Amino acid sequence: MSDLLSLTAAQQAELLESGELSPVEAFDFWRERAAGDDLGSYLWVADQAPDDAGGLPPVAVKDLFCVEGVPSGAASRILEGYRPPYTATSVRNLRAAGAAVLGKTNQDEFAMGSSNENSGYGPVQNPWDRTRVPGGSSGGSAAAVAAGTAPWAIGTDTGGSIRQPAALCGIVGLKPTYGAVSRYGMIAFASSLDQCGPLTRDVTDAALLFGHLVGRDPCDSTSLDYPEQLQRPRAERLDGLRFGVWGLEEEGLDRGVADVVRGTLGTIEALGGGVEVIELPNARQGLAAYYVIAPAEASANLARYDGVRYGPRTGDGDLTEMYEQTRRDGFGDEVKRRIMIGTYALSSGYYEAYYGTAQKVRTRIAEDLKAAFERVDFVVTPTSPTVAFELGERTADPLAMYLSDYFTVPMPLAGLPAVSIPCGLSEGLPVGFQIAGPAFSEGRILDAAHALEKAIGFEGVPVT
Ligand code: GLN
């Protein structure tokens, strides 16, 4: 049974399908692995296989997905003890396909962060080096998959929260096209950016999980029917495909990371692909626009946590005082910072100067990417400017933390899909390679990623 650890989720699905492995056996194996996690990856682990466990191995789910009767609090103290009366559509879809919920994974509070250090329940350690962060905000999902305490996981990405932790933990993370996966039942951070997607050991697992997540949902009016049938990625060559490289000359990019990424560009050429440098003239403003738009939307979304509807309440006298005390005690510092920035940016007199300008920049970035995709098939970049940093290294400097998102924010601002795959090591730590494409090009992105993955032959962190 311990050889389940050496199998990908897709390989386990085949054994489940053929009956060589029973759903209960698979669930119990992974339940034991998850319960033994000592990195802080989980906030809750299921105790027994549900009746509908079936054809897919169980899945670890980021805490912000509502699961009926199961603690679901976006790792915030303000939702301590909240057990939703319903289940997120993405999780329902996975369950309908036979994947049981294995556990709820740790994350940055309300998905605000790049290191998992903003969790209300403590940080997560990177399985490659326990003194380092796993990335964020889906840090628990990434660490669990990398350390073999989950066969696969889902997370959410608003500005990089699937791709960056996948990169820092040496696994695959896919941020889908906006609208490909329903957001119903995801505790909202920034609704025009949030998307659910897979964190997996390899590209084939990402395609398999993604195929079960997509689809229009009447409960999310921004969701769409996926326009094509998704196939299992099989490509081994990149002949005729054009890759536009962005950002390799950026100042803040770590040299070791740049070298590994350059090596991957060489691999693309060896597989028959073409590589050219492209300009995205407005993408450098991506961070500035993102850190106005995301907090603005968050300040509105988080207004509902008032001590009345959900979670704990502090103070019982005056109503306003009760709201203030509940929010003061329940929210962490980063969440308060975002609410203040967002409220300020939306306030009368500043609205046009900040929010309006940020929206214009967002449109320009979308136009840059559209123009790029007239010349090339994919835009490629490093996923993160550095490898996993030390726990505590950036907590005192929010701006340094925000720089982690430099390469990942343009795509969600434009609603476009992108994957991060591991492409090598720098200082003994994984480096992620990002491949972005036009809307609904996940099939082609994953195919290209598959060919590269095979040629790179990255070995994950040894797990026992
Ligand atoms: N690190 C970014 C932030 O803090 C992105 C988070 C995310 O994608 N959820 O907002």
mmCIF file of C-alpha atoms and ligand atoms in Angstrom, residues 62 110-114 136-137 156-162 189 194 290-291 294 334 338 402 405, ligand 1:
data_model
loop_
_atom_site.group_PDB
_atom_site.id
_atom_site.type_symbol
_atom_site.label_atom_id
_atom_site.label_comp_id
_atom_site.label_asym_id
_atom_site.label_seq_id
_atom_site.Cartn_x
_atom_site.Cartn_y
_atom_site.Cartn_z
ATOM 1 C CA LYS A 62 -7.996 24.972 0.759
ATOM 2 C CA PHE A 110 -8.725 35.259 3.310
ATOM 3 C CA ALA A 111 -6.034 34.345 0.728
ATOM 4 C CA MET A 112 -4.128 37.569 1.375
ATOM 5 C CA GLY A 113 -0.443 36.797 1.278
ATOM 6 C CA SER A 114 2.453 35.106 -0.478
ATOM 7 C CA GLY A 136 0.984 31.528 -0.419
ATOM 8 C CA SER A 137 -1.773 31.946 -0.180
ATOM 9 C CA THR A 156 -7.414 29.592 -5.360
ATOM 10 C CA ASP A 157 -5.431 32.180 -7.242
ATOM 11 C CA THR A 158 -6.243 35.891 -7.172
ATOM 12 C CA GLY A 159 -2.817 37.311 -7.946
ATOM 13 C CA GLY A 160 -0.631 34.203 -7.874
ATOM 14 C CA SER A 161 -1.804 32.092 -4.962
ATOM 15 C CA ILE A 162 -1.811 28.783 -6.833
ATOM 16 C CA PHE A 189 -11.318 37.821 -1.498
ATOM 17 C CA ASP A 194 -10.471 34.841 -7.701
ATOM 18 C CA TYR A 290 -3.489 44.773 -8.365
ATOM 19 C CA TYR A 291 -2.767 46.192 -4.916
ATOM 20 C CA ALA A 294 -7.798 43.508 -4.927
ATOM 21 C CA GLU A 334 -2.659 42.084 6.743
ATOM 22 C CA ARG A 338 -6.110 45.606 2.917
ATOM 23 C CA TYR A 402 4.045 42.006 -2.566
ATOM 24 C CA ASP A 405 3.618 38.510 -7.183
HETATM 25 N N1 GLN B 1 -0.008 37.369 -2.879
HETATM 26 C C1 GLN B 1 -1.142 38.033 -3.467
HETATM 27 C C2 GLN B 1 -1.888 38.783 -2.410
HETATM 28 O O1 GLN B 1 -1.458 38.800 -1.319
HETATM 29 C C3 GLN B 1 -2.004 37.052 -4.175
HETATM 30 C C4 GLN B 1 -2.923 36.326 -3.295
HETATM 31 C C5 GLN B 1 -3.848 35.434 -4.039
HETATM 32 O O2 GLN B 1 -3.633 35.131 -5.204
HETATM 33 N N2 GLN B 1 -4.898 35.041 -3.350
HETATM 34 O O3 GLN B 1 -2.915 39.374 -2.642
#
